[in-house]
Short mmCIF file of C-alpha atoms in Angstrom, two decimals:
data_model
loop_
_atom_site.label_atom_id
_atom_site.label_comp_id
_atom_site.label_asym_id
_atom_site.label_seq_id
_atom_site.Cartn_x
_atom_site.Cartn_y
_atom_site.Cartn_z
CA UNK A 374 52.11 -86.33 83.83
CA UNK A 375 52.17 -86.36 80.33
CA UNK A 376 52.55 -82.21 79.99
CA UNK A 377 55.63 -83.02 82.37
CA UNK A 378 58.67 -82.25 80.58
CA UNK A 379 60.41 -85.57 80.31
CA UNK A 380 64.05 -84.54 82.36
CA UNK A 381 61.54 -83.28 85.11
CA UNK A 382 60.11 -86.56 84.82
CA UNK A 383 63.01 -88.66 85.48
CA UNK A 384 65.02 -86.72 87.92
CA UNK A 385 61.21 -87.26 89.98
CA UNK A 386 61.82 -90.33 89.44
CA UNK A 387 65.46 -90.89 90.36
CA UNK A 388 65.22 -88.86 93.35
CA UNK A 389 61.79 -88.76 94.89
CA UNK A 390 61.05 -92.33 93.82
CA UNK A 391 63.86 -93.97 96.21
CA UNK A 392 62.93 -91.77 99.20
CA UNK A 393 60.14 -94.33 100.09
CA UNK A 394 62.67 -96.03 101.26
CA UNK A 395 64.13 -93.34 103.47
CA UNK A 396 60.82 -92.67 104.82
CA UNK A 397 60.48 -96.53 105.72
CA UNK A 398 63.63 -96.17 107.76
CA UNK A 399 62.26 -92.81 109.65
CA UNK A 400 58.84 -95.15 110.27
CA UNK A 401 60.77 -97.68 112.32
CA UNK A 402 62.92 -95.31 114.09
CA UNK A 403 60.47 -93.48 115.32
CA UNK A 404 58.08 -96.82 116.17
CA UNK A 405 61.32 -97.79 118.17
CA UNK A 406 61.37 -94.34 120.10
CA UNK A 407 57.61 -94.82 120.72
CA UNK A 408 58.52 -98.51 121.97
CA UNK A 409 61.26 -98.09 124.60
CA UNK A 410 61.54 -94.04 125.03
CA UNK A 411 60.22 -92.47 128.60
CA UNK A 412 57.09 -91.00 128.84
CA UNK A 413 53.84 -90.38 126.67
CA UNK A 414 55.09 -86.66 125.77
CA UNK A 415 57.71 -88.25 123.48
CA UNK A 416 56.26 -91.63 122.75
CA UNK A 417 52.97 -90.73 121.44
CA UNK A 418 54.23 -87.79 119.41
CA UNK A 419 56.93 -90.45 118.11
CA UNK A 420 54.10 -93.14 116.88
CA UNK A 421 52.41 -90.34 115.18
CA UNK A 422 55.52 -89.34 113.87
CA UNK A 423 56.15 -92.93 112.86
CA UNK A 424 53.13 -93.47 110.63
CA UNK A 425 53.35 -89.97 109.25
CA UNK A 426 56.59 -91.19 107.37
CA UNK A 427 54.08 -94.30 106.25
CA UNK A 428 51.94 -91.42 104.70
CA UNK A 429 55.27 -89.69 102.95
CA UNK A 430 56.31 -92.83 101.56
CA UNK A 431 52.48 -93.25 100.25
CA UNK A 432 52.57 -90.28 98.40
CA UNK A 433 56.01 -90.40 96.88
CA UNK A 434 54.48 -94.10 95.69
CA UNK A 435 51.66 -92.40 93.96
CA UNK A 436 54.14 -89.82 92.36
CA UNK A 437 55.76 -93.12 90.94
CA UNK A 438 52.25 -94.79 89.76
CA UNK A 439 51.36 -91.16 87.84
CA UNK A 440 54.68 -90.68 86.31
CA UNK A 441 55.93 -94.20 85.10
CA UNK A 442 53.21 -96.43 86.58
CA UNK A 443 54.42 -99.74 88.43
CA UNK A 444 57.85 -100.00 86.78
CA UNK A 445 59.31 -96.62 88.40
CA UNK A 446 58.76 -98.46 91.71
CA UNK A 447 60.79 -101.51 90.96
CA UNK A 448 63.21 -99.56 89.53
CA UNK A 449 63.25 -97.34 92.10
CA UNK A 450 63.83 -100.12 94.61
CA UNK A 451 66.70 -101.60 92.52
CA UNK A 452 68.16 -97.97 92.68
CA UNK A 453 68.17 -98.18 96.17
CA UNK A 454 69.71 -101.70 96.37
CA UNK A 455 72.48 -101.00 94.09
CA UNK A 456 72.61 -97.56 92.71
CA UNK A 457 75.78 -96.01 93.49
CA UNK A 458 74.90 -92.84 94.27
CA UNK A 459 71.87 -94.00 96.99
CA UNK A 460 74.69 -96.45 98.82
CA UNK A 461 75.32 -93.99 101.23
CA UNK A 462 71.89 -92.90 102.15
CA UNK A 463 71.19 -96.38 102.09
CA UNK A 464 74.13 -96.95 104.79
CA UNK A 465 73.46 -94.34 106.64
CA UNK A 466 69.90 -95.33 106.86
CA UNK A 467 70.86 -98.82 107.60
CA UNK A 468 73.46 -97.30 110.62
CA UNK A 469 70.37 -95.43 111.99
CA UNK A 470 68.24 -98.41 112.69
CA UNK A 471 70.67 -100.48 114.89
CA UNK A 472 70.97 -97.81 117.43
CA UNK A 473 69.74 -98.54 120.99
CA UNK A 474 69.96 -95.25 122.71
CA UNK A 475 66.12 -93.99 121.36
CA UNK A 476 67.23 -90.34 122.16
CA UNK A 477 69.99 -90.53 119.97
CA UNK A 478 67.64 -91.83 117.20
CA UNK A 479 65.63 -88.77 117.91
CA UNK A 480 68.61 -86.57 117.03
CA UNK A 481 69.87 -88.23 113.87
CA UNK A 482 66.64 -89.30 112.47
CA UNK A 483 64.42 -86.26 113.41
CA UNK A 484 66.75 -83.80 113.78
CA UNK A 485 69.85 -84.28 111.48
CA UNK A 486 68.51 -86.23 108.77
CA UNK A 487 64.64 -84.73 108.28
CA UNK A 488 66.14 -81.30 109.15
CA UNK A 489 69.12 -81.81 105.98
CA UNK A 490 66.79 -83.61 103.99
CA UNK A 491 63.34 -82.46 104.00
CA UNK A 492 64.66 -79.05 103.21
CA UNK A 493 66.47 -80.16 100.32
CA UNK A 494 63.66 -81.70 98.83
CA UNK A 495 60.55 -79.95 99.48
CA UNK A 496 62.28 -76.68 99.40
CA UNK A 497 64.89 -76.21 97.02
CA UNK A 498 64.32 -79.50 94.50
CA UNK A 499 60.74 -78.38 94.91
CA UNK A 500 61.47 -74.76 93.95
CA UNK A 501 63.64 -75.84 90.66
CA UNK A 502 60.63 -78.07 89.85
CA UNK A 503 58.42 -74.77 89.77
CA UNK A 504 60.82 -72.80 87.73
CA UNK A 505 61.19 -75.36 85.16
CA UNK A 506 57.42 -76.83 84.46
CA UNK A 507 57.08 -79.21 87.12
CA UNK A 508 54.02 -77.74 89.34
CA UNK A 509 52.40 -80.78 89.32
CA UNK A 510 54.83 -82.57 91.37
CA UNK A 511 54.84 -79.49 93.71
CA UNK A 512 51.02 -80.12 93.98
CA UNK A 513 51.43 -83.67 95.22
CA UNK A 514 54.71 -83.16 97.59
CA UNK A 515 52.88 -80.04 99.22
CA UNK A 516 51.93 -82.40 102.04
CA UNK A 517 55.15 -83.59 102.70
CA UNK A 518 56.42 -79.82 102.49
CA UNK A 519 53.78 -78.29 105.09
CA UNK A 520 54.29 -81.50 107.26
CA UNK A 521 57.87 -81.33 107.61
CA UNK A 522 57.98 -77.23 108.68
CA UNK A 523 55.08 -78.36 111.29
CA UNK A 524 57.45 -81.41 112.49
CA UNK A 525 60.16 -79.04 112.92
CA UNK A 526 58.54 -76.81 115.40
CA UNK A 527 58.02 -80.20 117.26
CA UNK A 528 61.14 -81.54 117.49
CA UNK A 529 62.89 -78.18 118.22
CA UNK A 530 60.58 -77.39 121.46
CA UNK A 531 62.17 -81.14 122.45
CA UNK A 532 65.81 -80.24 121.86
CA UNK A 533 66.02 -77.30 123.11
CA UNK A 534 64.24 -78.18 126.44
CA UNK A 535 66.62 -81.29 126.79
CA UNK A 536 69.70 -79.18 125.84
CA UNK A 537 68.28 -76.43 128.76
CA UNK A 538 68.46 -79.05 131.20
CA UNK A 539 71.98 -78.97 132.23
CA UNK A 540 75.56 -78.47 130.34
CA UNK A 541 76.20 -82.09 130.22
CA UNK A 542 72.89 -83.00 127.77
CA UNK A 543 74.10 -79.69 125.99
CA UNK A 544 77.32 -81.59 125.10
CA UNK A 545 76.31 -84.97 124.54
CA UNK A 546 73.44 -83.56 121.94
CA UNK A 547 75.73 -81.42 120.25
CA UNK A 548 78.53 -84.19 120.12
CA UNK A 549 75.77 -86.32 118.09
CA UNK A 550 74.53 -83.46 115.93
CA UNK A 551 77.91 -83.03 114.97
CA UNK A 552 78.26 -86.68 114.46
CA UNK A 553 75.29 -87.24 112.58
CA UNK A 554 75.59 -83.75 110.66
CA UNK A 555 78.65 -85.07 108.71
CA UNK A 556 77.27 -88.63 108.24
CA UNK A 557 73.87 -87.06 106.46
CA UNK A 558 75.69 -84.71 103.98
CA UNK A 559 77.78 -87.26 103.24
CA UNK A 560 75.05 -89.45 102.38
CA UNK A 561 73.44 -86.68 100.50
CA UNK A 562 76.19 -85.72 98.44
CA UNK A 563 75.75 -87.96 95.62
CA UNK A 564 71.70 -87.46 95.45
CA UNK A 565 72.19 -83.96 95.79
CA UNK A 566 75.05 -84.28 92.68
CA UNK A 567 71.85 -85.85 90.20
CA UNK A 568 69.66 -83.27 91.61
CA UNK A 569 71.26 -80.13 91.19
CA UNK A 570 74.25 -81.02 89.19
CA UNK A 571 77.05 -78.21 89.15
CA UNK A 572 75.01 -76.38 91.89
CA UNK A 573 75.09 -79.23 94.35
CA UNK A 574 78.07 -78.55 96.82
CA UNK A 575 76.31 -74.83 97.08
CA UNK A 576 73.02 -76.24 97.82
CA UNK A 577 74.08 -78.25 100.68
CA UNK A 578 76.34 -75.22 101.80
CA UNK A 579 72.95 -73.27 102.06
CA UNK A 580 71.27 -76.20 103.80
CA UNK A 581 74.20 -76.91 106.48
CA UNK A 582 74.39 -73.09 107.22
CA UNK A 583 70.40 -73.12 107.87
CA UNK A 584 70.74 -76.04 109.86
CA UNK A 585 73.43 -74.38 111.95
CA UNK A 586 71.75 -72.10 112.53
CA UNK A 587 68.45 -73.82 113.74
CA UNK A 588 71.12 -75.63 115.66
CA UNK A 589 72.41 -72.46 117.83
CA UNK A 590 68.57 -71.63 118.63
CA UNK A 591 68.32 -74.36 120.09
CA UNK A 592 71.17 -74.15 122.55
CA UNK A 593 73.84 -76.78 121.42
CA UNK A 594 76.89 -75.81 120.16
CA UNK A 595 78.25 -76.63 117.24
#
């Protein structure tokens, strides 16, 4: 931490630090799908899924406890209460858990907002990171990277079967990708702004064209 070059240090800190809370919202979604969803090939995959987002938030903690020791937390939490720029994620996290249809938490939470997010983080943030002198927070996200392209596969083999099934899933999963597409980038905007400054609206270009294209391999149309 302390051969981290300090504006390394704080944009960890401003954007990795609040995620914990993010990843809190993906553990109860998917603890809700494992509750009330039908049958044990979703729900048990889902309750794994659920406490693997317990293990994220873990490890962005002790990215928090290296770099600014207790303080970054609370501070992080206050970011997340009333920061402007986390008010939308925080909405649109907020949104997610008062669904009731656990499918359609499967598509925004799983789909939508890990496959907007978890790019943008543990791909591209983590990639500027590198460039500029910040391996050692590449070091101690790597788990969260490898996780998240293992998840993917997951969830895409569940999509695109559902979506095979007949036209009408088809629609009604696109409809919500489409939906929940537009809600997440809106919600990332403002992070994304802090994180890669006059490069932010082509960053999430790059990451919405990716994830329309995972999108058509999986059948829906978008």
């Amino acid at each position: 931490a302390e051969r981290l070059p300090a504006d390394l240090k704080q944009l960890a800190l401003d954007i990795l630090l609040p995620m914990r809370h993010v990843a809190w919202g993906g553990n109860m979604g998917n603890a809700y799908i494992s509750a009330y969803g039908y049958g044990t090939v979703i729900t048990q995959p889902c309750l794994y899924h659920a406490m693997d987002h317990l293990g994220v938030a873990q490890y962005l903690t002790r990215i928090g406890l290296v770099l600014d020791g207790p303080e970054a937390l609370a501070a992080a939490k206050e970011a997340w209460m009333s920061g402007p720029d986390w008010q939308p994620m925080r909405r649109h996290v907020e949104n997610l858990l008062v669904l009731q249809d656990w499918f359609e938490i499967f598509v925004a939470q799983n789909l939508v907002l890990e496959g907007l997010l978890n790019p943008m983080l543990y791909d591209h943030l983590d990639a500027d990171f590198s460039a500029r002198g910040g391996t050692a927070i590449s070091m101690i996200t790597r788990f969260m990277a490898e996780w998240s392209t293992e998840t993917a596969k997951w969830v895409d083999a569940q999509i695109k079967a559902a979506a095979a099934e007949s036209p009408e899933n088809r629609d009604v999963l696109s409809a919500w990708v489409r939906q929940y597409r537009a809600a997440t980038l809106e919600a990332l905007a403002p992070i994304a702004g802090r994180a890669f400054g006059e490069h932010a609206d082509e960053t999430l270009a790059e990451l919405s064209a990716e994830f329309n294209n995972r999108c058509s391999k999986l059948g829906l149309s978008l």
